mmCIF file of C-alpha atoms in Angstrom:
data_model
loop_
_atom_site.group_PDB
_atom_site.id
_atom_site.type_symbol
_atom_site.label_atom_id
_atom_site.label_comp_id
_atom_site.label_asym_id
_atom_site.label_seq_id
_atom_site.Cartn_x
_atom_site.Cartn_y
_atom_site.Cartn_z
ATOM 1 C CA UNK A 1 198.647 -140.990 74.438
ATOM 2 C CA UNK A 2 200.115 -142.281 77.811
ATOM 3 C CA UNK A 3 201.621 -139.839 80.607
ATOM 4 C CA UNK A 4 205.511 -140.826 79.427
ATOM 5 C CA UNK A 5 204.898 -139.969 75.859
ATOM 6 C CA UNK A 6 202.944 -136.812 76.800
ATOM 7 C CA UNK A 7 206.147 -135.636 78.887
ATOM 8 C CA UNK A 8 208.786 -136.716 76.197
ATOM 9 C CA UNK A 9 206.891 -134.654 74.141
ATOM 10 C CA UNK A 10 206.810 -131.376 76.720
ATOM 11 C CA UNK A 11 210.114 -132.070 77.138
ATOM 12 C CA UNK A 12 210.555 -131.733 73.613
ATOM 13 C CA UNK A 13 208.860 -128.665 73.329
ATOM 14 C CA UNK A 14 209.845 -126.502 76.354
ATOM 15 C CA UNK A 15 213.430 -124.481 76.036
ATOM 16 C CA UNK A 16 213.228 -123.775 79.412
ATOM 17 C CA UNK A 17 211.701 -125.890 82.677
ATOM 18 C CA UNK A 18 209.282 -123.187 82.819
ATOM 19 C CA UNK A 19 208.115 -123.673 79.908
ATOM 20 C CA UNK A 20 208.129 -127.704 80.212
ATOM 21 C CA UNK A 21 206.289 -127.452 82.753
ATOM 22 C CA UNK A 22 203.354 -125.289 81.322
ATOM 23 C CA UNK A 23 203.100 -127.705 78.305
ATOM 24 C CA UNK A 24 203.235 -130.468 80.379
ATOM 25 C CA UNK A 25 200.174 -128.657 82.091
ATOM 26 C CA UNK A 26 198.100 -127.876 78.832
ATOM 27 C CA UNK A 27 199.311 -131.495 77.760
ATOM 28 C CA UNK A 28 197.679 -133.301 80.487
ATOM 29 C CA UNK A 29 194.657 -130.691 80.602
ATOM 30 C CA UNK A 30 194.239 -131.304 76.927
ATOM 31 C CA UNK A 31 193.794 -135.379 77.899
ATOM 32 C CA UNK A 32 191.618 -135.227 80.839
ATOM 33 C CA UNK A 33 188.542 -136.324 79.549
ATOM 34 C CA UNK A 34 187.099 -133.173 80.275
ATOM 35 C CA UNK A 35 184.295 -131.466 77.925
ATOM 36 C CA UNK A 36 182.957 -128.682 76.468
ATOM 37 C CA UNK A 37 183.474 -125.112 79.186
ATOM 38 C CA UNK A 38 185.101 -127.375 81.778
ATOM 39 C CA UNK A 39 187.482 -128.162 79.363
ATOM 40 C CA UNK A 40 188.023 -124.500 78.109
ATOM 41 C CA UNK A 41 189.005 -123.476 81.418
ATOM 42 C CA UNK A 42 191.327 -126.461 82.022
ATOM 43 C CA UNK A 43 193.217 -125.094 78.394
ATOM 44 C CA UNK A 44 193.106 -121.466 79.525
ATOM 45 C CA UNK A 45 194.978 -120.948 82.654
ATOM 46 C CA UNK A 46 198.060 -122.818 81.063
ATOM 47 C CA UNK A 47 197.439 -121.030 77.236
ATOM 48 C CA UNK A 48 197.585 -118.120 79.427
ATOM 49 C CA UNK A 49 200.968 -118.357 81.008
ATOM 50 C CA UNK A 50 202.489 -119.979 77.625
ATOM 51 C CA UNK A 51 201.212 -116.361 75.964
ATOM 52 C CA UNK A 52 202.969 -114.726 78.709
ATOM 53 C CA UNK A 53 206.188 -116.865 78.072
ATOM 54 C CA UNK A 54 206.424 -117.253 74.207
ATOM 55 C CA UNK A 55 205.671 -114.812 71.171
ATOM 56 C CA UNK A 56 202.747 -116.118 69.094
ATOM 57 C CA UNK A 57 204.908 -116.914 65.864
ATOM 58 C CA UNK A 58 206.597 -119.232 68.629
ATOM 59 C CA UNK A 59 203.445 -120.809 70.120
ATOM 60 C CA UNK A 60 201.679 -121.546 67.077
ATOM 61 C CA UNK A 61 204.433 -123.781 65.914
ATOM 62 C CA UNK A 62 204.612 -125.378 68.988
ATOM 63 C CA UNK A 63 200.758 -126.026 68.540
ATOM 64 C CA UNK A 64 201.302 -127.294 65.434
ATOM 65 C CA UNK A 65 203.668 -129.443 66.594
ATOM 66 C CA UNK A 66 201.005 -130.821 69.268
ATOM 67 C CA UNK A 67 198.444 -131.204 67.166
ATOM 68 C CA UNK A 68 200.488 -133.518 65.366
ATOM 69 C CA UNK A 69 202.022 -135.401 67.830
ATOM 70 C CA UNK A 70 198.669 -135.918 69.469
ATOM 71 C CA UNK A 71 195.356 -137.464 67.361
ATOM 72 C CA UNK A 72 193.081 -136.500 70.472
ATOM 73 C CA UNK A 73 194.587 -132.649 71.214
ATOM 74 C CA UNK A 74 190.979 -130.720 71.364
ATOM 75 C CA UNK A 75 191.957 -128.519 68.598
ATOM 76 C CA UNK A 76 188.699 -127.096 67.770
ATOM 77 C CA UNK A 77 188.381 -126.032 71.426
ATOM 78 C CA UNK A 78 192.203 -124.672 71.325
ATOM 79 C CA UNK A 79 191.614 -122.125 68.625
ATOM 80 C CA UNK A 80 189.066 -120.174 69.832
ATOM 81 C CA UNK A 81 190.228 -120.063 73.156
ATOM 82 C CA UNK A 82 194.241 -119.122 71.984
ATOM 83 C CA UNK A 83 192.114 -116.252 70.007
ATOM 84 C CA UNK A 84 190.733 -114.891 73.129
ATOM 85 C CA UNK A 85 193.119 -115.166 75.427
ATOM 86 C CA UNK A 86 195.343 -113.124 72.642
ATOM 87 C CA UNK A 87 192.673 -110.727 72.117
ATOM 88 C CA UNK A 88 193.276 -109.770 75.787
ATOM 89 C CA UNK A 89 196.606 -109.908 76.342
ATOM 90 C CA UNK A 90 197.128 -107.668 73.053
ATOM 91 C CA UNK A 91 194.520 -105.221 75.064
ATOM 92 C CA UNK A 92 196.305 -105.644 78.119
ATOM 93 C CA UNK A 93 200.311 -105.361 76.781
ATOM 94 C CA UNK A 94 198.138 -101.689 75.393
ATOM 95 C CA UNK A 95 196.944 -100.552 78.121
ATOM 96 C CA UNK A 96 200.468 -100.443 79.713
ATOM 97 C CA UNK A 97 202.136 -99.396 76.971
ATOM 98 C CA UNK A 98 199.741 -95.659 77.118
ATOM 99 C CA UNK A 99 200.467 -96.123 80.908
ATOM 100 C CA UNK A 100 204.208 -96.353 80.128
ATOM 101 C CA UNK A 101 204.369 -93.466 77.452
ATOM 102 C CA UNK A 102 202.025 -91.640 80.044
ATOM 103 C CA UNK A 103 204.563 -91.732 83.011
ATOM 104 C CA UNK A 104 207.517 -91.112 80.300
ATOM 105 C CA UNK A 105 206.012 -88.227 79.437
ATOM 106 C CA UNK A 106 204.848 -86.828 83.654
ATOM 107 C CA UNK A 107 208.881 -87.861 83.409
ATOM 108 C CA UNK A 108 210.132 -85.583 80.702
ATOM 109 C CA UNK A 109 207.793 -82.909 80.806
ATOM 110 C CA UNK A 110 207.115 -82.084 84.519
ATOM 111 C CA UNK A 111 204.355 -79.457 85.480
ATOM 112 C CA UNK A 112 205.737 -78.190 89.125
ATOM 113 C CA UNK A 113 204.088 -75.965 91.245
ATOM 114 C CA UNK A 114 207.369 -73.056 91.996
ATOM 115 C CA UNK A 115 205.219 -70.505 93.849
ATOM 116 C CA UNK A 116 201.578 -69.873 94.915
ATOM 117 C CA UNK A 117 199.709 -69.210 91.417
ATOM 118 C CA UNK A 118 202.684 -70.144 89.385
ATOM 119 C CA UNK A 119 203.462 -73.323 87.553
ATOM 120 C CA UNK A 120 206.951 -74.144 85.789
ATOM 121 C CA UNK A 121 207.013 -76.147 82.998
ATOM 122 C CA UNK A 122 210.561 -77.151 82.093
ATOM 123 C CA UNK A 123 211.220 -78.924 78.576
ATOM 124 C CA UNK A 124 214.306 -81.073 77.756
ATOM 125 C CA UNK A 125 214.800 -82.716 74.913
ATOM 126 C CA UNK A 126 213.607 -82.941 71.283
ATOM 127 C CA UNK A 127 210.043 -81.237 71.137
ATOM 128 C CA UNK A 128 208.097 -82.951 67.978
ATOM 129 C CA UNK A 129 204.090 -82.329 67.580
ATOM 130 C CA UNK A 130 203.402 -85.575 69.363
ATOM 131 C CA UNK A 131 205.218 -84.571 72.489
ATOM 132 C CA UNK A 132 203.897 -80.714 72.250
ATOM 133 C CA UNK A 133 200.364 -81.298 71.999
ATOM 134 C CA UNK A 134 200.244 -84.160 74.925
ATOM 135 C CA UNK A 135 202.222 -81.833 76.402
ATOM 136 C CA UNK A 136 199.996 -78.784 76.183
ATOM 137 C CA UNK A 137 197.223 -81.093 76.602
ATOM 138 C CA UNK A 138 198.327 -81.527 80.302
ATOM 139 C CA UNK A 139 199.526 -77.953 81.015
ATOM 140 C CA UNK A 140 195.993 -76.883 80.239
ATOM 141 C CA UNK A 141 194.038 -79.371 82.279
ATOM 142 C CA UNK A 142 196.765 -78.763 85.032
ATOM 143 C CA UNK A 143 196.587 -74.785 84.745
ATOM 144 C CA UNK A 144 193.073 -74.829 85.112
ATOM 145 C CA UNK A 145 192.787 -76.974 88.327
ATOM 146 C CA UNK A 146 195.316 -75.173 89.916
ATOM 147 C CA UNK A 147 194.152 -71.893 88.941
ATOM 148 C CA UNK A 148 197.329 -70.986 88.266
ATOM 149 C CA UNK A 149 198.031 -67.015 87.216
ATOM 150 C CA UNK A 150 201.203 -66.994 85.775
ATOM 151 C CA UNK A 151 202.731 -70.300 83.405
ATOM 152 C CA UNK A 152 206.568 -70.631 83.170
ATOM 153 C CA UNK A 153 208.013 -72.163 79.895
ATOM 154 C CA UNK A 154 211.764 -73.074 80.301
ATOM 155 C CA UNK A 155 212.815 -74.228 76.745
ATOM 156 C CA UNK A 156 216.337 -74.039 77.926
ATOM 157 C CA UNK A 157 217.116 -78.090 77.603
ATOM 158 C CA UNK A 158 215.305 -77.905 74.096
ATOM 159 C CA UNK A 159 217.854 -78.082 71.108
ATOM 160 C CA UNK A 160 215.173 -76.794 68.294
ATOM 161 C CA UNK A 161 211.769 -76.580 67.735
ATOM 162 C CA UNK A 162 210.186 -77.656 64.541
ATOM 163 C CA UNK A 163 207.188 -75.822 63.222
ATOM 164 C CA UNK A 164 204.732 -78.371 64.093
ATOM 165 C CA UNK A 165 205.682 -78.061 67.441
ATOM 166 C CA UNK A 166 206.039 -74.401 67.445
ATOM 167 C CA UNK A 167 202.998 -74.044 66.165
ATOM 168 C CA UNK A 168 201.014 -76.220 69.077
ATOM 169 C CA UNK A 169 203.179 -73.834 71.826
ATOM 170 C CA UNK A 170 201.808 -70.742 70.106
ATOM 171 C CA UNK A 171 198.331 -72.303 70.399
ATOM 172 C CA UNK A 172 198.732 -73.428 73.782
ATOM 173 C CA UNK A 173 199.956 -69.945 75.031
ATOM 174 C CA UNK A 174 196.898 -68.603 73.573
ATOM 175 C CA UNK A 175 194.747 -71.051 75.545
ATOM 176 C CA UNK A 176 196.893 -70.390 78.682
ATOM 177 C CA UNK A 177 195.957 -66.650 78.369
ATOM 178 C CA UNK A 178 192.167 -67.840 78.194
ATOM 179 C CA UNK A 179 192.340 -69.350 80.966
ATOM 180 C CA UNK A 180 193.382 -66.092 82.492
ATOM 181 C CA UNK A 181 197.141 -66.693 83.428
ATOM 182 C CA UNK A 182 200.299 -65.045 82.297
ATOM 183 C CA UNK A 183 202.855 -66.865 80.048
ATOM 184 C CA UNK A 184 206.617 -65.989 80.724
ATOM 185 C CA UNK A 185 209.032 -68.031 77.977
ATOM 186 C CA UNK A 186 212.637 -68.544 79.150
ATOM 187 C CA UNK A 187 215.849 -70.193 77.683
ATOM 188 C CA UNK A 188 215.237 -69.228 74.371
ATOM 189 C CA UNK A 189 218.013 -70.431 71.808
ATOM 190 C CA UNK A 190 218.687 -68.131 68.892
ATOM 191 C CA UNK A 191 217.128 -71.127 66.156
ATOM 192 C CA UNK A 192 214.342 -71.851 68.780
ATOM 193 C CA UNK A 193 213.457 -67.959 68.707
ATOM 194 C CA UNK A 194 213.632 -68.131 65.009
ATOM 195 C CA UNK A 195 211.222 -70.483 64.433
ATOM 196 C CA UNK A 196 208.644 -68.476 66.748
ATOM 197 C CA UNK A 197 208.969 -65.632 64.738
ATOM 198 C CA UNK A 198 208.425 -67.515 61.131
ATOM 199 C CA UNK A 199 205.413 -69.087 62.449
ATOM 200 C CA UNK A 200 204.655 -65.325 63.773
ATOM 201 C CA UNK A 201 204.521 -65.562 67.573
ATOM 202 C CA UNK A 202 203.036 -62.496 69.260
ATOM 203 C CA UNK A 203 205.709 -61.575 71.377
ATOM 204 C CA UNK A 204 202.539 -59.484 73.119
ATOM 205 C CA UNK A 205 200.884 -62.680 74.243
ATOM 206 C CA UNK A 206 203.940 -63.939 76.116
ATOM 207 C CA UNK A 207 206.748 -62.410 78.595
ATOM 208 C CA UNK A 208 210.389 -63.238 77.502
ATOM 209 C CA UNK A 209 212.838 -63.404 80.339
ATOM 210 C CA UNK A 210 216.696 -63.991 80.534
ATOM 211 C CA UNK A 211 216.839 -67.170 82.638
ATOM 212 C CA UNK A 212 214.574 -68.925 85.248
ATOM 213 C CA UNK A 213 215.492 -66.815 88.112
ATOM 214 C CA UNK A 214 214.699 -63.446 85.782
ATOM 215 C CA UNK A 215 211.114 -65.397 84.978
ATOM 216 C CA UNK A 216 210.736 -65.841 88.609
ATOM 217 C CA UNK A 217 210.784 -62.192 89.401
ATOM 218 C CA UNK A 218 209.134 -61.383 86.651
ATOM 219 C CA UNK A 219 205.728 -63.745 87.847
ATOM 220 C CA UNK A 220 206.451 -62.475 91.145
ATOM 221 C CA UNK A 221 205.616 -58.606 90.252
ATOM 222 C CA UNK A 222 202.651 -59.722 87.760
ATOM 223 C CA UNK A 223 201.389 -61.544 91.034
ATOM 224 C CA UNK A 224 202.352 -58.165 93.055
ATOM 225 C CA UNK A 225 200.646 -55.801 90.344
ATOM 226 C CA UNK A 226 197.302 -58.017 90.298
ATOM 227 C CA UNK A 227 196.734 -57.507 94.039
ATOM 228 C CA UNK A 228 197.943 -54.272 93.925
ATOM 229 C CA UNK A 229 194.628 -53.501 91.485
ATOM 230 C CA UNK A 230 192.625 -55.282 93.284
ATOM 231 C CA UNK A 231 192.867 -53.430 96.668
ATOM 232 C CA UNK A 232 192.281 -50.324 94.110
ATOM 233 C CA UNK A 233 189.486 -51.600 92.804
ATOM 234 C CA UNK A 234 188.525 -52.717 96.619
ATOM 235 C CA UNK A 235 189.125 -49.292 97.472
ATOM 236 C CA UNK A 236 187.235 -47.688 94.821
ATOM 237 C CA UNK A 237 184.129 -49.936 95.621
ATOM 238 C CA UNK A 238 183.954 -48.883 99.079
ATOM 239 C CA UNK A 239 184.186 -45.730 98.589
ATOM 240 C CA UNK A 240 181.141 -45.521 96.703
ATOM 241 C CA UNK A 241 182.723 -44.680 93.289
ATOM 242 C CA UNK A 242 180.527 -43.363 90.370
ATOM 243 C CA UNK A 243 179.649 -46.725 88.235
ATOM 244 C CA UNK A 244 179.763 -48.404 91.444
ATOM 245 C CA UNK A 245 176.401 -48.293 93.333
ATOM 246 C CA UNK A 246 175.587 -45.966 96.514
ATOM 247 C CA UNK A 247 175.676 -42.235 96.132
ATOM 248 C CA UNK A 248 178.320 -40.380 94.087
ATOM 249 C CA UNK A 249 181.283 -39.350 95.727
ATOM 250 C CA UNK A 250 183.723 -36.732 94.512
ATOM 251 C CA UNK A 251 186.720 -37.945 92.267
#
């Protein structure tokens, strides 16, 4: 097929002179005499960018159409290359797709830092199981790194709680006290509370305060009270303390 027929044709099949040009591209690729890898890599770079520009359902019949239109069109070299190249873009088009729903979810579900040893985690928003145990997920890596001794739940922006998702906060305020911090739950709606207590929240295991200034003050004494007994324990140590080593003072 000569050069004139070989643009008619990309003419033809391009909606756009983007995409005339990138047929014309694999066209003339397709008809350079070249062989075997050399040729694969003269079909991939324009496959490629014709992937990027067109869905596959698209492509294909544009193939089709090429194959067709053109006895010589290397289609036994096409194929497997069209299958690769897909196989990576799919992988690819993945990749930022978990990147995307990661940074939507950093987005929604921010871990902040409000005061030395305490983090705030503020939830908006419908809270299904997906979003709570991702969610929890983080809190727990991010609680641990940070060493953080008191945790800050505002469910303030959160409309209700189903008891999936109740059920993985329950869980992860368990795990927070593991780790050794405090859990202080704020904003509490009447049905949100309701669902707690069905599932059968220890109301021991967590602190409930008013609003966010209320848990504020409230992680501020806990922080207060845990120095305060650990000069007393300082204190008790150097004095030489029975249970404590050296020589038994009087109590």
């Amino acid at each position: 097929m000569d050069n004139s027929r070989l643009e008619m044709l990309a003419e033809e099949l391009g909606a756009s002179e983007q995409e005339r040009k990138l047929w014309r591209k694999l066209l003339l690729a397709s008809v350079s005499g070249a062989t075997g890898n050399n040729l694969r890599e003269a079909l991939r770079e324009p496959l490629l960018e014709l992937l990027d520009e067109l869905e596959p359902a698209a492509l294909g019949a544009k193939l089709k159409l090429v194959i067709e239109r053109v006895p010589t069109f290397p289609a036994a070299e096409l194929l497997p290359a069209v299958l690769e190249l897909w196989g990576e873009q799919r992988r690819k088009r993945n990749q930022i797709q978990r990147e995307l729903e990661y940074m939507f979810l950093e987005m929604a579900t921010p871990i902040i830092r409000i005061w030395t040893e305490v983090l705030l985690v503020p939830l908006t928003g419908s809270l299904d199981t997906d979003r709570a145990q991702a969610m929890a997920e983080r809190l727990l890596e991010r609680a641990s790194t940070a060493r953080a001794r008191v945790v800050i739940v505002d469910v303030t922006g959160v409309p209700v709680i189903d008891t999936a998702a109740g059920s993985f906060l329950i869980e992860m305020f368990s795990a927070v006290k593991l780790l050794g911090a405090e859990v202080i739950l704020t904003g509490l709606k009447p049905e949100v509370a309701h669902t707690l207590v069905k599932l059968g929240i220890d109301f021991r295991m967590v602190a409930i305060a008013r609003d966010l200034e209320d848990a504020l003050r409230q992680a501020i004494a806990m922080l207060e009270e845990e120095k305060r007994q650990r000069r007393q324990i300082a204190w008790w140590r150097g004095n030489n303390f029975p249970g404590e080593g050296g020589e038994h003072g009087d109590i």
